[in-house]
JSON list of C-alpha atoms in Angstrom, two decimals:
[
{"chain": "A", "resi": 3, "resn": "MET", "atom": "CA", "xyz": [-10.73, -13.20, -5.61]},
{"chain": "A", "resi": 4, "resn": "SER", "atom": "CA", "xyz": [-10.59, -16.46, -3.65]},
{"chain": "A", "resi": 5, "resn": "GLU", "atom": "CA", "xyz": [-12.54, -17.41, -0.52]},
{"chain": "A", "resi": 6, "resn": "LYS", "atom": "CA", "xyz": [-9.31, -17.84, 1.44]},
{"chain": "A", "resi": 7, "resn": "VAL", "atom": "CA", "xyz": [-9.09, -15.38, 4.34]},
{"chain": "A", "resi": 8, "resn": "ILE", "atom": "CA", "xyz": [-5.67, -13.71, 4.24]},
{"chain": "A", "resi": 9, "resn": "ILE", "atom": "CA", "xyz": [-6.30, -11.30, 7.16]},
{"chain": "A", "resi": 10, "resn": "LYS", "atom": "CA", "xyz": [-8.46, -11.98, 10.21]},
{"chain": "A", "resi": 11, "resn": "THR", "atom": "CA", "xyz": [-8.68, -9.84, 13.32]},
{"chain": "A", "resi": 12, "resn": "GLU", "atom": "CA", "xyz": [-10.87, -10.56, 16.34]},
{"chain": "A", "resi": 13, "resn": "ASN", "atom": "CA", "xyz": [-11.56, -7.83, 18.91]},
{"chain": "A", "resi": 14, "resn": "ILE", "atom": "CA", "xyz": [-8.25, -6.06, 18.30]},
{"chain": "A", "resi": 15, "resn": "THR", "atom": "CA", "xyz": [-7.57, -3.25, 20.77]},
{"chain": "A", "resi": 16, "resn": "LYS", "atom": "CA", "xyz": [-4.65, -0.86, 21.16]},
{"chain": "A", "resi": 17, "resn": "VAL", "atom": "CA", "xyz": [-4.11, 1.25, 24.23]},
{"chain": "A", "resi": 18, "resn": "TYR", "atom": "CA", "xyz": [-1.26, 3.77, 24.52]},
{"chain": "A", "resi": 19, "resn": "LYS", "atom": "CA", "xyz": [-0.21, 5.00, 27.96]},
{"chain": "A", "resi": 20, "resn": "ILE", "atom": "CA", "xyz": [0.95, 8.59, 28.26]},
{"chain": "A", "resi": 21, "resn": "GLY", "atom": "CA", "xyz": [1.95, 8.94, 31.89]},
{"chain": "A", "resi": 22, "resn": "GLU", "atom": "CA", "xyz": [-1.15, 7.93, 33.81]},
{"chain": "A", "resi": 23, "resn": "ILE", "atom": "CA", "xyz": [-3.47, 8.62, 30.87]},
{"chain": "A", "resi": 24, "resn": "GLU", "atom": "CA", "xyz": [-4.66, 5.78, 28.65]},
{"chain": "A", "resi": 25, "resn": "VAL", "atom": "CA", "xyz": [-5.45, 6.52, 25.00]},
{"chain": "A", "resi": 26, "resn": "HIS", "atom": "CA", "xyz": [-7.68, 3.92, 23.37]},
{"chain": "A", "resi": 27, "resn": "ALA", "atom": "CA", "xyz": [-6.67, 4.03, 19.70]},
{"chain": "A", "resi": 28, "resn": "LEU", "atom": "CA", "xyz": [-8.53, 0.83, 18.73]},
{"chain": "A", "resi": 29, "resn": "ARG", "atom": "CA", "xyz": [-11.53, -0.39, 20.71]},
{"chain": "A", "resi": 30, "resn": "GLY", "atom": "CA", "xyz": [-12.31, -3.82, 19.24]},
{"chain": "A", "resi": 31, "resn": "ILE", "atom": "CA", "xyz": [-11.71, -4.33, 15.51]},
{"chain": "A", "resi": 32, "resn": "ASP", "atom": "CA", "xyz": [-13.19, -7.39, 13.80]},
{"chain": "A", "resi": 33, "resn": "LEU", "atom": "CA", "xyz": [-12.05, -7.57, 10.18]},
{"chain": "A", "resi": 34, "resn": "GLU", "atom": "CA", "xyz": [-11.68, -10.21, 7.50]},
{"chain": "A", "resi": 35, "resn": "VAL", "atom": "CA", "xyz": [-9.95, -9.67, 4.15]},
{"chain": "A", "resi": 36, "resn": "ASN", "atom": "CA", "xyz": [-10.01, -12.35, 1.48]},
{"chain": "A", "resi": 37, "resn": "ASP", "atom": "CA", "xyz": [-7.03, -13.27, -0.64]},
{"chain": "A", "resi": 38, "resn": "GLY", "atom": "CA", "xyz": [-7.10, -11.10, -3.77]},
{"chain": "A", "resi": 39, "resn": "GLU", "atom": "CA", "xyz": [-9.40, -8.44, -2.32]},
{"chain": "A", "resi": 40, "resn": "PHE", "atom": "CA", "xyz": [-8.86, -4.69, -2.82]},
{"chain": "A", "resi": 41, "resn": "ILE", "atom": "CA", "xyz": [-10.20, -2.61, 0.08]},
{"chain": "A", "resi": 42, "resn": "ALA", "atom": "CA", "xyz": [-9.99, 0.99, 1.30]},
{"chain": "A", "resi": 43, "resn": "ILE", "atom": "CA", "xyz": [-9.89, 2.20, 4.90]},
{"chain": "A", "resi": 44, "resn": "MET", "atom": "CA", "xyz": [-11.32, 5.67, 5.55]},
{"chain": "A", "resi": 45, "resn": "GLY", "atom": "CA", "xyz": [-11.90, 7.83, 8.59]},
{"chain": "A", "resi": 46, "resn": "PRO", "atom": "CA", "xyz": [-11.13, 11.23, 10.10]},
{"chain": "A", "resi": 47, "resn": "SER", "atom": "CA", "xyz": [-7.86, 12.05, 11.85]},
{"chain": "A", "resi": 48, "resn": "GLY", "atom": "CA", "xyz": [-7.70, 10.19, 15.16]},
{"chain": "A", "resi": 49, "resn": "SER", "atom": "CA", "xyz": [-10.06, 7.44, 13.99]},
{"chain": "A", "resi": 50, "resn": "GLY", "atom": "CA", "xyz": [-7.41, 4.71, 14.36]},
{"chain": "A", "resi": 51, "resn": "LYS", "atom": "CA", "xyz": [-6.47, 4.24, 10.66]},
{"chain": "A", "resi": 52, "resn": "SER", "atom": "CA", "xyz": [-2.72, 4.54, 11.18]},
{"chain": "A", "resi": 53, "resn": "THR", "atom": "CA", "xyz": [-2.78, 2.34, 14.29]},
{"chain": "A", "resi": 54, "resn": "LEU", "atom": "CA", "xyz": [-4.72, -0.35, 12.44]},
{"chain": "A", "resi": 55, "resn": "MET", "atom": "CA", "xyz": [-2.35, -0.17, 9.46]},
{"chain": "A", "resi": 56, "resn": "ASN", "atom": "CA", "xyz": [0.65, -0.49, 11.78]},
{"chain": "A", "resi": 57, "resn": "ILE", "atom": "CA", "xyz": [-0.81, -3.62, 13.32]},
{"chain": "A", "resi": 58, "resn": "LEU", "atom": "CA", "xyz": [-1.85, -5.13, 9.97]},
{"chain": "A", "resi": 59, "resn": "GLY", "atom": "CA", "xyz": [1.66, -4.38, 8.67]},
{"chain": "A", "resi": 60, "resn": "CYS", "atom": "CA", "xyz": [3.34, -5.99, 11.71]},
{"chain": "A", "resi": 61, "resn": "LEU", "atom": "CA", "xyz": [4.93, -2.70, 12.72]},
{"chain": "A", "resi": 62, "resn": "ASP", "atom": "CA", "xyz": [3.14, -2.95, 16.07]},
{"chain": "A", "resi": 63, "resn": "THR", "atom": "CA", "xyz": [1.22, -5.49, 18.12]},
{"chain": "A", "resi": 64, "resn": "PRO", "atom": "CA", "xyz": [-2.28, -5.17, 19.59]},
{"chain": "A", "resi": 65, "resn": "THR", "atom": "CA", "xyz": [-2.87, -4.69, 23.30]},
{"chain": "A", "resi": 66, "resn": "SER", "atom": "CA", "xyz": [-5.42, -7.49, 23.12]},
{"chain": "A", "resi": 67, "resn": "GLY", "atom": "CA", "xyz": [-7.21, -9.55, 20.52]},
{"chain": "A", "resi": 68, "resn": "LEU", "atom": "CA", "xyz": [-6.22, -11.94, 17.74]},
{"chain": "A", "resi": 69, "resn": "TYR", "atom": "CA", "xyz": [-4.53, -11.15, 14.42]},
{"chain": "A", "resi": 70, "resn": "LEU", "atom": "CA", "xyz": [-3.97, -13.89, 11.83]},
{"chain": "A", "resi": 71, "resn": "LEU", "atom": "CA", "xyz": [-1.93, -12.98, 8.74]},
{"chain": "A", "resi": 72, "resn": "ASP", "atom": "CA", "xyz": [-1.96, -15.67, 6.06]},
{"chain": "A", "resi": 73, "resn": "GLY", "atom": "CA", "xyz": [-2.73, -18.23, 8.76]},
{"chain": "A", "resi": 74, "resn": "ILE", "atom": "CA", "xyz": [0.01, -17.07, 11.16]},
{"chain": "A", "resi": 75, "resn": "ASP", "atom": "CA", "xyz": [-0.91, -15.70, 14.59]},
{"chain": "A", "resi": 76, "resn": "VAL", "atom": "CA", "xyz": [1.18, -12.52, 14.71]},
{"chain": "A", "resi": 77, "resn": "SER", "atom": "CA", "xyz": [-0.61, -11.02, 17.72]},
{"chain": "A", "resi": 78, "resn": "LYS", "atom": "CA", "xyz": [2.07, -11.91, 20.24]},
{"chain": "A", "resi": 79, "resn": "LEU", "atom": "CA", "xyz": [5.28, -12.14, 18.20]},
{"chain": "A", "resi": 80, "resn": "ASN", "atom": "CA", "xyz": [8.43, -10.42, 19.43]},
{"chain": "A", "resi": 81, "resn": "ASP", "atom": "CA", "xyz": [10.17, -7.65, 17.48]},
{"chain": "A", "resi": 82, "resn": "ASN", "atom": "CA", "xyz": [12.54, -9.97, 15.58]},
{"chain": "A", "resi": 83, "resn": "GLU", "atom": "CA", "xyz": [9.72, -12.32, 14.60]},
{"chain": "A", "resi": 84, "resn": "LEU", "atom": "CA", "xyz": [7.59, -9.38, 13.49]},
{"chain": "A", "resi": 85, "resn": "ALA", "atom": "CA", "xyz": [10.44, -8.06, 11.35]},
{"chain": "A", "resi": 86, "resn": "THR", "atom": "CA", "xyz": [10.78, -11.42, 9.61]},
{"chain": "A", "resi": 87, "resn": "ILE", "atom": "CA", "xyz": [7.05, -11.72, 8.93]},
{"chain": "A", "resi": 88, "resn": "ARG", "atom": "CA", "xyz": [6.90, -8.08, 7.82]},
{"chain": "A", "resi": 89, "resn": "ASN", "atom": "CA", "xyz": [9.68, -8.51, 5.29]},
{"chain": "A", "resi": 90, "resn": "VAL", "atom": "CA", "xyz": [8.22, -11.69, 3.79]},
{"chain": "A", "resi": 91, "resn": "LYS", "atom": "CA", "xyz": [4.47, -11.16, 4.02]},
{"chain": "A", "resi": 92, "resn": "VAL", "atom": "CA", "xyz": [3.91, -7.38, 3.70]},
{"chain": "A", "resi": 93, "resn": "GLY", "atom": "CA", "xyz": [4.75, -4.81, 1.03]},
{"chain": "A", "resi": 94, "resn": "PHE", "atom": "CA", "xyz": [4.49, -1.14, 2.06]},
{"chain": "A", "resi": 95, "resn": "VAL", "atom": "CA", "xyz": [3.73, 1.90, -0.10]},
{"chain": "A", "resi": 96, "resn": "PHE", "atom": "CA", "xyz": [3.89, 5.27, 1.68]},
{"chain": "A", "resi": 97, "resn": "GLN", "atom": "CA", "xyz": [2.62, 8.75, 0.81]},
{"chain": "A", "resi": 98, "resn": "THR", "atom": "CA", "xyz": [6.17, 10.15, 1.10]},
{"chain": "A", "resi": 99, "resn": "PHE", "atom": "CA", "xyz": [7.72, 7.30, -0.98]},
{"chain": "A", "resi": 100, "resn": "ASN", "atom": "CA", "xyz": [10.53, 6.61, 1.57]},
{"chain": "A", "resi": 101, "resn": "LEU", "atom": "CA", "xyz": [13.18, 6.01, -1.10]},
{"chain": "A", "resi": 102, "resn": "LEU", "atom": "CA", "xyz": [16.86, 6.14, -0.22]},
{"chain": "A", "resi": 103, "resn": "PRO", "atom": "CA", "xyz": [18.26, 9.16, -2.12]},
{"chain": "A", "resi": 104, "resn": "ARG", "atom": "CA", "xyz": [21.75, 7.73, -2.62]},
{"chain": "A", "resi": 105, "resn": "LEU", "atom": "CA", "xyz": [20.42, 4.57, -4.28]},
{"chain": "A", "resi": 106, "resn": "ASN", "atom": "CA", "xyz": [19.14, 4.40, -7.83]},
{"chain": "A", "resi": 107, "resn": "VAL", "atom": "CA", "xyz": [15.80, 2.89, -8.90]},
{"chain": "A", "resi": 108, "resn": "PHE", "atom": "CA", "xyz": [17.23, -0.63, -9.26]},
{"chain": "A", "resi": 109, "resn": "GLN", "atom": "CA", "xyz": [18.95, -0.51, -5.86]},
{"chain": "A", "resi": 110, "resn": "ASN", "atom": "CA", "xyz": [15.89, 0.86, -4.03]},
{"chain": "A", "resi": 111, "resn": "ILE", "atom": "CA", "xyz": [13.77, -1.98, -5.42]},
{"chain": "A", "resi": 112, "resn": "GLU", "atom": "CA", "xyz": [16.46, -4.53, -4.56]},
{"chain": "A", "resi": 113, "resn": "LEU", "atom": "CA", "xyz": [16.71, -3.44, -0.91]},
{"chain": "A", "resi": 114, "resn": "PRO", "atom": "CA", "xyz": [14.01, -5.72, 0.62]},
{"chain": "A", "resi": 115, "resn": "THR", "atom": "CA", "xyz": [15.67, -8.79, -0.95]},
{"chain": "A", "resi": 116, "resn": "ILE", "atom": "CA", "xyz": [18.88, -7.94, 0.91]},
{"chain": "A", "resi": 117, "resn": "TYR", "atom": "CA", "xyz": [17.08, -7.63, 4.25]},
{"chain": "A", "resi": 118, "resn": "SER", "atom": "CA", "xyz": [15.19, -10.88, 3.71]},
{"chain": "A", "resi": 119, "resn": "HIS", "atom": "CA", "xyz": [18.45, -12.90, 3.49]},
{"chain": "A", "resi": 120, "resn": "LYS", "atom": "CA", "xyz": [16.74, -15.26, 1.05]},
{"chain": "A", "resi": 121, "resn": "LYS", "atom": "CA", "xyz": [18.86, -16.74, -1.71]},
{"chain": "A", "resi": 122, "resn": "SER", "atom": "CA", "xyz": [17.29, -16.38, -5.13]},
{"chain": "A", "resi": 123, "resn": "ASN", "atom": "CA", "xyz": [18.71, -17.53, -8.44]},
{"chain": "A", "resi": 124, "resn": "ASN", "atom": "CA", "xyz": [16.36, -15.25, -10.36]},
{"chain": "A", "resi": 125, "resn": "LYS", "atom": "CA", "xyz": [16.63, -12.05, -8.30]},
{"chain": "A", "resi": 126, "resn": "LEU", "atom": "CA", "xyz": [17.74, -9.91, -11.23]},
{"chain": "A", "resi": 127, "resn": "LYS", "atom": "CA", "xyz": [14.87, -11.20, -13.34]},
{"chain": "A", "resi": 128, "resn": "LYS", "atom": "CA", "xyz": [12.37, -10.41, -10.58]},
{"chain": "A", "resi": 129, "resn": "ILE", "atom": "CA", "xyz": [13.69, -6.87, -10.15]},
{"chain": "A", "resi": 130, "resn": "TYR", "atom": "CA", "xyz": [13.39, -6.15, -13.87]},
{"chain": "A", "resi": 131, "resn": "GLU", "atom": "CA", "xyz": [9.90, -7.70, -13.93]},
{"chain": "A", "resi": 132, "resn": "CYS", "atom": "CA", "xyz": [8.83, -5.35, -11.10]},
{"chain": "A", "resi": 133, "resn": "ILE", "atom": "CA", "xyz": [10.37, -2.37, -12.91]},
{"chain": "A", "resi": 134, "resn": "GLU", "atom": "CA", "xyz": [8.46, -3.25, -16.06]},
{"chain": "A", "resi": 135, "resn": "ALA", "atom": "CA", "xyz": [5.23, -3.89, -14.14]},
{"chain": "A", "resi": 136, "resn": "VAL", "atom": "CA", "xyz": [5.17, -0.27, -12.91]},
{"chain": "A", "resi": 137, "resn": "GLY", "atom": "CA", "xyz": [6.23, 1.26, -16.22]},
{"chain": "A", "resi": 138, "resn": "LEU", "atom": "CA", "xyz": [9.77, 2.34, -15.30]},
{"chain": "A", "resi": 139, "resn": "LYS", "atom": "CA", "xyz": [11.77, 0.47, -17.92]},
{"chain": "A", "resi": 140, "resn": "GLY", "atom": "CA", "xyz": [14.74, 2.63, -18.88]},
{"chain": "A", "resi": 141, "resn": "LYS", "atom": "CA", "xyz": [14.84, 4.44, -15.50]},
{"chain": "A", "resi": 142, "resn": "GLU", "atom": "CA", "xyz": [16.79, 1.74, -13.62]},
{"chain": "A", "resi": 143, "resn": "ARG", "atom": "CA", "xyz": [19.88, 3.90, -13.03]},
{"chain": "A", "resi": 144, "resn": "ASN", "atom": "CA", "xyz": [18.07, 7.12, -12.14]},
{"chain": "A", "resi": 145, "resn": "ARG", "atom": "CA", "xyz": [18.26, 8.38, -8.57]},
{"chain": "A", "resi": 146, "resn": "PRO", "atom": "CA", "xyz": [15.13, 9.62, -6.77]},
{"chain": "A", "resi": 147, "resn": "THR", "atom": "CA", "xyz": [16.11, 13.26, -7.34]},
{"chain": "A", "resi": 148, "resn": "GLU", "atom": "CA", "xyz": [15.86, 12.61, -11.08]},
{"chain": "A", "resi": 149, "resn": "LEU", "atom": "CA", "xyz": [12.29, 11.29, -10.86]},
{"chain": "A", "resi": 150, "resn": "SER", "atom": "CA", "xyz": [8.86, 12.91, -10.74]},
{"chain": "A", "resi": 151, "resn": "GLY", "atom": "CA", "xyz": [6.51, 12.27, -7.81]},
{"chain": "A", "resi": 152, "resn": "GLY", "atom": "CA", "xyz": [4.59, 9.70, -9.81]},
{"chain": "A", "resi": 153, "resn": "GLU", "atom": "CA", "xyz": [7.79, 7.89, -10.82]},
{"chain": "A", "resi": 154, "resn": "LYS", "atom": "CA", "xyz": [8.94, 7.80, -7.18]},
{"chain": "A", "resi": 155, "resn": "GLN", "atom": "CA", "xyz": [5.64, 6.21, -6.19]},
{"chain": "A", "resi": 156, "resn": "ARG", "atom": "CA", "xyz": [6.08, 3.63, -8.97]},
{"chain": "A", "resi": 157, "resn": "VAL", "atom": "CA", "xyz": [9.48, 2.75, -7.51]},
{"chain": "A", "resi": 158, "resn": "ALA", "atom": "CA", "xyz": [7.85, 2.37, -4.08]},
{"chain": "A", "resi": 159, "resn": "ILE", "atom": "CA", "xyz": [5.22, 0.01, -5.53]},
{"chain": "A", "resi": 160, "resn": "ALA", "atom": "CA", "xyz": [7.89, -2.07, -7.31]},
{"chain": "A", "resi": 161, "resn": "ARG", "atom": "CA", "xyz": [9.85, -2.26, -4.04]},
{"chain": "A", "resi": 162, "resn": "ALA", "atom": "CA", "xyz": [6.71, -3.44, -2.25]},
{"chain": "A", "resi": 163, "resn": "LEU", "atom": "CA", "xyz": [6.27, -6.22, -4.83]},
{"chain": "A", "resi": 164, "resn": "ILE", "atom": "CA", "xyz": [9.80, -7.59, -4.95]},
{"chain": "A", "resi": 165, "resn": "ASN", "atom": "CA", "xyz": [9.44, -10.22, -2.19]},
{"chain": "A", "resi": 166, "resn": "ASN", "atom": "CA", "xyz": [6.02, -11.33, -3.50]},
{"chain": "A", "resi": 167, "resn": "PRO", "atom": "CA", "xyz": [4.20, -10.39, -0.26]},
{"chain": "A", "resi": 168, "resn": "ALA", "atom": "CA", "xyz": [0.83, -11.77, 0.83]},
{"chain": "A", "resi": 169, "resn": "ILE", "atom": "CA", "xyz": [-0.56, -8.23, 1.14]},
{"chain": "A", "resi": 170, "resn": "ILE", "atom": "CA", "xyz": [0.27, -4.70, -0.01]},
{"chain": "A", "resi": 171, "resn": "LEU", "atom": "CA", "xyz": [-0.47, -1.87, 2.42]},
{"chain": "A", "resi": 172, "resn": "ALA", "atom": "CA", "xyz": [-0.70, 1.56, 0.80]},
{"chain": "A", "resi": 173, "resn": "ASP", "atom": "CA", "xyz": [-0.94, 4.59, 3.11]},
{"chain": "A", "resi": 174, "resn": "GLU", "atom": "CA", "xyz": [-2.30, 7.63, 1.23]},
{"chain": "A", "resi": 175, "resn": "PRO", "atom": "CA", "xyz": [-0.36, 6.61, -1.92]},
{"chain": "A", "resi": 176, "resn": "THR", "atom": "CA", "xyz": [-1.91, 9.38, -4.05]},
{"chain": "A", "resi": 177, "resn": "GLY", "atom": "CA", "xyz": [-1.82, 12.11, -1.37]},
{"chain": "A", "resi": 178, "resn": "ASN", "atom": "CA", "xyz": [1.20, 13.96, -2.80]},
{"chain": "A", "resi": 179, "resn": "LEU", "atom": "CA", "xyz": [0.28, 13.54, -6.46]},
{"chain": "A", "resi": 180, "resn": "ASP", "atom": "CA", "xyz": [-1.72, 15.52, -9.02]},
{"chain": "A", "resi": 181, "resn": "SER", "atom": "CA", "xyz": [-5.02, 14.11, -10.30]},
{"chain": "A", "resi": 182, "resn": "ARG", "atom": "CA", "xyz": [-3.69, 12.42, -13.43]},
{"chain": "A", "resi": 183, "resn": "THR", "atom": "CA", "xyz": [-0.66, 10.90, -11.70]},
{"chain": "A", "resi": 184, "resn": "GLY", "atom": "CA", "xyz": [-2.95, 9.68, -8.90]},
{"chain": "A", "resi": 185, "resn": "GLU", "atom": "CA", "xyz": [-5.11, 7.90, -11.48]},
{"chain": "A", "resi": 186, "resn": "GLU", "atom": "CA", "xyz": [-1.99, 6.34, -13.02]},
{"chain": "A", "resi": 187, "resn": "ILE", "atom": "CA", "xyz": [-1.01, 4.96, -9.61]},
{"chain": "A", "resi": 188, "resn": "MET", "atom": "CA", "xyz": [-4.55, 3.63, -9.04]},
{"chain": "A", "resi": 189, "resn": "ALA", "atom": "CA", "xyz": [-4.40, 1.97, -12.47]},
{"chain": "A", "resi": 190, "resn": "ILE", "atom": "CA", "xyz": [-1.25, 0.13, -11.36]},
{"chain": "A", "resi": 191, "resn": "PHE", "atom": "CA", "xyz": [-2.95, -1.01, -8.14]},
{"chain": "A", "resi": 192, "resn": "GLN", "atom": "CA", "xyz": [-6.02, -2.19, -10.06]},
{"chain": "A", "resi": 193, "resn": "ASN", "atom": "CA", "xyz": [-3.87, -4.14, -12.52]},
{"chain": "A", "resi": 194, "resn": "LEU", "atom": "CA", "xyz": [-1.96, -5.75, -9.62]},
{"chain": "A", "resi": 195, "resn": "ASN", "atom": "CA", "xyz": [-5.26, -6.66, -8.01]},
{"chain": "A", "resi": 196, "resn": "LYS", "atom": "CA", "xyz": [-6.43, -8.27, -11.27]},
{"chain": "A", "resi": 197, "resn": "GLN", "atom": "CA", "xyz": [-3.30, -10.42, -11.05]},
{"chain": "A", "resi": 198, "resn": "GLY", "atom": "CA", "xyz": [-4.41, -11.60, -7.60]},
{"chain": "A", "resi": 199, "resn": "LYS", "atom": "CA", "xyz": [-2.65, -9.21, -5.23]},
{"chain": "A", "resi": 200, "resn": "THR", "atom": "CA", "xyz": [-4.39, -8.35, -1.95]},
{"chain": "A", "resi": 201, "resn": "ILE", "atom": "CA", "xyz": [-4.29, -4.58, -1.44]},
{"chain": "A", "resi": 202, "resn": "ILE", "atom": "CA", "xyz": [-5.35, -2.49, 1.56]},
{"chain": "A", "resi": 203, "resn": "LEU", "atom": "CA", "xyz": [-5.33, 1.25, 0.95]},
{"chain": "A", "resi": 204, "resn": "VAL", "atom": "CA", "xyz": [-5.76, 4.10, 3.44]},
{"chain": "A", "resi": 205, "resn": "THR", "atom": "CA", "xyz": [-7.14, 7.32, 1.99]},
{"chain": "A", "resi": 206, "resn": "HIS", "atom": "CA", "xyz": [-9.02, 10.49, 2.93]},
{"chain": "A", "resi": 207, "resn": "GLU", "atom": "CA", "xyz": [-10.44, 10.76, -0.59]},
{"chain": "A", "resi": 208, "resn": "LEU", "atom": "CA", "xyz": [-13.74, 9.05, -1.38]},
{"chain": "A", "resi": 209, "resn": "ASP", "atom": "CA", "xyz": [-12.98, 9.19, -5.11]},
{"chain": "A", "resi": 210, "resn": "ILE", "atom": "CA", "xyz": [-9.84, 7.14, -4.52]},
{"chain": "A", "resi": 211, "resn": "ALA", "atom": "CA", "xyz": [-11.67, 4.72, -2.20]},
{"chain": "A", "resi": 212, "resn": "ASN", "atom": "CA", "xyz": [-14.25, 4.18, -4.93]},
{"chain": "A", "resi": 213, "resn": "HIS", "atom": "CA", "xyz": [-11.55, 2.57, -7.08]},
{"chain": "A", "resi": 214, "resn": "THR", "atom": "CA", "xyz": [-11.56, -0.39, -4.66]},
{"chain": "A", "resi": 215, "resn": "GLN", "atom": "CA", "xyz": [-14.03, -3.22, -4.03]},
{"chain": "A", "resi": 216, "resn": "ARG", "atom": "CA", "xyz": [-14.94, -2.49, -0.40]},
{"chain": "A", "resi": 217, "resn": "ILE", "atom": "CA", "xyz": [-14.68, 0.50, 1.93]},
{"chain": "A", "resi": 218, "resn": "ILE", "atom": "CA", "xyz": [-14.16, 0.21, 5.71]},
{"chain": "A", "resi": 219, "resn": "TYR", "atom": "CA", "xyz": [-15.05, 3.33, 7.72]},
{"chain": "A", "resi": 220, "resn": "LEU", "atom": "CA", "xyz": [-13.35, 3.92, 11.09]},
{"chain": "A", "resi": 221, "resn": "ARG", "atom": "CA", "xyz": [-14.30, 6.35, 13.82]},
{"chain": "A", "resi": 222, "resn": "ASP", "atom": "CA", "xyz": [-13.05, 6.52, 17.41]},
{"chain": "A", "resi": 223, "resn": "GLY", "atom": "CA", "xyz": [-11.18, 3.22, 17.07]},
{"chain": "A", "resi": 224, "resn": "LEU", "atom": "CA", "xyz": [-14.18, 1.26, 15.80]},
{"chain": "A", "resi": 225, "resn": "ILE", "atom": "CA", "xyz": [-15.45, 0.08, 12.42]},
{"chain": "A", "resi": 226, "resn": "VAL", "atom": "CA", "xyz": [-18.67, 2.07, 12.11]},
{"chain": "A", "resi": 227, "resn": "LYS", "atom": "CA", "xyz": [-19.61, 1.15, 8.54]},
{"chain": "A", "resi": 228, "resn": "GLU", "atom": "CA", "xyz": [-18.62, -1.18, 5.77]},
{"chain": "A", "resi": 229, "resn": "GLU", "atom": "CA", "xyz": [-19.85, -1.16, 2.20]},
{"chain": "A", "resi": 230, "resn": "GLN", "atom": "CA", "xyz": [-19.22, -2.91, -1.09]},
{"chain": "A", "resi": 231, "resn": "VAL", "atom": "CA", "xyz": [-18.38, -0.63, -4.02]},
{"chain": "A", "resi": 232, "resn": "LYS", "atom": "CA", "xyz": [-20.99, -1.69, -6.58]},
{"chain": "A", "resi": 233, "resn": "ASN", "atom": "CA", "xyz": [-19.35, -0.03, -9.58]},
{"chain": "A", "resi": 234, "resn": "PRO", "atom": "CA", "xyz": [-15.67, 0.67, -8.86]},
{"chain": "A", "resi": 235, "resn": "ILE", "atom": "CA", "xyz": [-14.08, 3.53, -10.81]},
{"chain": "A", "resi": 236, "resn": "ILE", "atom": "CA", "xyz": [-11.79, 2.08, -13.49]},
{"chain": "A", "resi": 237, "resn": "ALA", "atom": "CA", "xyz": [-8.64, 4.21, -13.51]},
{"chain": "A", "resi": 238, "resn": "GLU", "atom": "CA", "xyz": [-7.64, 3.32, -17.08]},
{"chain": "A", "resi": 239, "resn": "GLU", "atom": "CA", "xyz": [-11.02, 4.54, -18.36]},
{"chain": "A", "resi": 240, "resn": "ILE", "atom": "CA", "xyz": [-10.61, 7.84, -16.47]},
{"chain": "A", "resi": 241, "resn": "LEU", "atom": "CA", "xyz": [-7.08, 8.29, -17.86]},
{"chain": "A", "resi": 242, "resn": "ILE", "atom": "CA", "xyz": [-8.34, 8.06, -21.45]},
{"chain": "A", "resi": 243, "resn": "LYS", "atom": "CA", "xyz": [-10.54, 11.11, -20.80]},
{"chain": "A", "resi": 244, "resn": "MET", "atom": "CA", "xyz": [-7.93, 13.12, -18.86]},
{"chain": "A", "resi": 245, "resn": "PRO", "atom": "CA", "xyz": [-5.54, 15.41, -20.74]},
{"chain": "A", "resi": 246, "resn": "LYS", "atom": "CA", "xyz": [-1.84, 14.75, -20.28]},
{"chain": "A", "resi": 247, "resn": "LEU", "atom": "CA", "xyz": [0.38, 17.49, -18.82]},
{"chain": "A", "resi": 248, "resn": "GLU", "atom": "CA", "xyz": [2.13, 18.01, -22.17]},
{"chain": "A", "resi": 249, "resn": "ASP", "atom": "CA", "xyz": [-1.27, 18.44, -23.87]},
{"chain": "A", "resi": 250, "resn": "LYS", "atom": "CA", "xyz": [-2.18, 21.16, -21.36]},
{"chain": "A", "resi": 251, "resn": "LEU", "atom": "CA", "xyz": [1.12, 22.95, -21.99]},
{"chain": "A", "resi": 252, "resn": "VAL", "atom": "CA", "xyz": [0.60, 22.86, -25.76]},
{"chain": "A", "resi": 253, "resn": "GLU", "atom": "CA", "xyz": [-2.94, 24.21, -25.31]},
{"chain": "A", "resi": 254, "resn": "LYS", "atom": "CA", "xyz": [-1.69, 27.00, -23.04]},
{"chain": "A", "resi": 255, "resn": "ILE", "atom": "CA", "xyz": [1.11, 27.98, -25.47]},
{"chain": "A", "resi": 256, "resn": "SER", "atom": "CA", "xyz": [-1.32, 27.94, -28.41]},
{"chain": "A", "resi": 257, "resn": "SER", "atom": "CA", "xyz": [-3.79, 30.18, -26.58]},
{"chain": "A", "resi": 258, "resn": "ASN", "atom": "CA", "xyz": [-1.03, 32.73, -25.95]}
]
């Protein structure tokens, strides 16, 4: 992890108006994330996690305050400028995968390169590198309906990587997965982080947060606590001890 600050917010607020009522979703967020850091954001429903992620991901702008992403002040950009920054600087991984069902694995991963309008002589090579990085070699032509939940999330991670973004934002990426598959996804994130990727992960699960290096706790639109994870859980070590699904099936059949 370098000392370069990739994300810096100063007194970020977000106020939504519903008729004459003002809802203060964020009340003054000061946050710094270094290049190559892996952090988790936790908090109860209504704490401001989703609002903060939307702002960090350039899906929304703050009502007030400063937001610098990789040295660029994105606080006051218009929608078109935000879309450009979002496509180049941010990779998204969602709980519900958000894959296009009519496209196969290769095409889903390719999609952000089409929207970016950037010419690349090695696009095919990059797509196959991303496919291999998430362990999906041989699944390139499969459609989402032919994939397990864990495989769909691997496609989503590869899609997030394809434009080599400054940060990866993962919103409850293990929420729809069983325990072993969740660990497999966390192992991918940890390996990407070892390679220097900056990752910000939202989760309700403390066990998942403890796979990261630092945990940010939100409540009522404020950061109420922040702590370093002294001994992060290493997903690959946990996976060695966890039985695979096929092992469980064999054990169940044998017992019958």
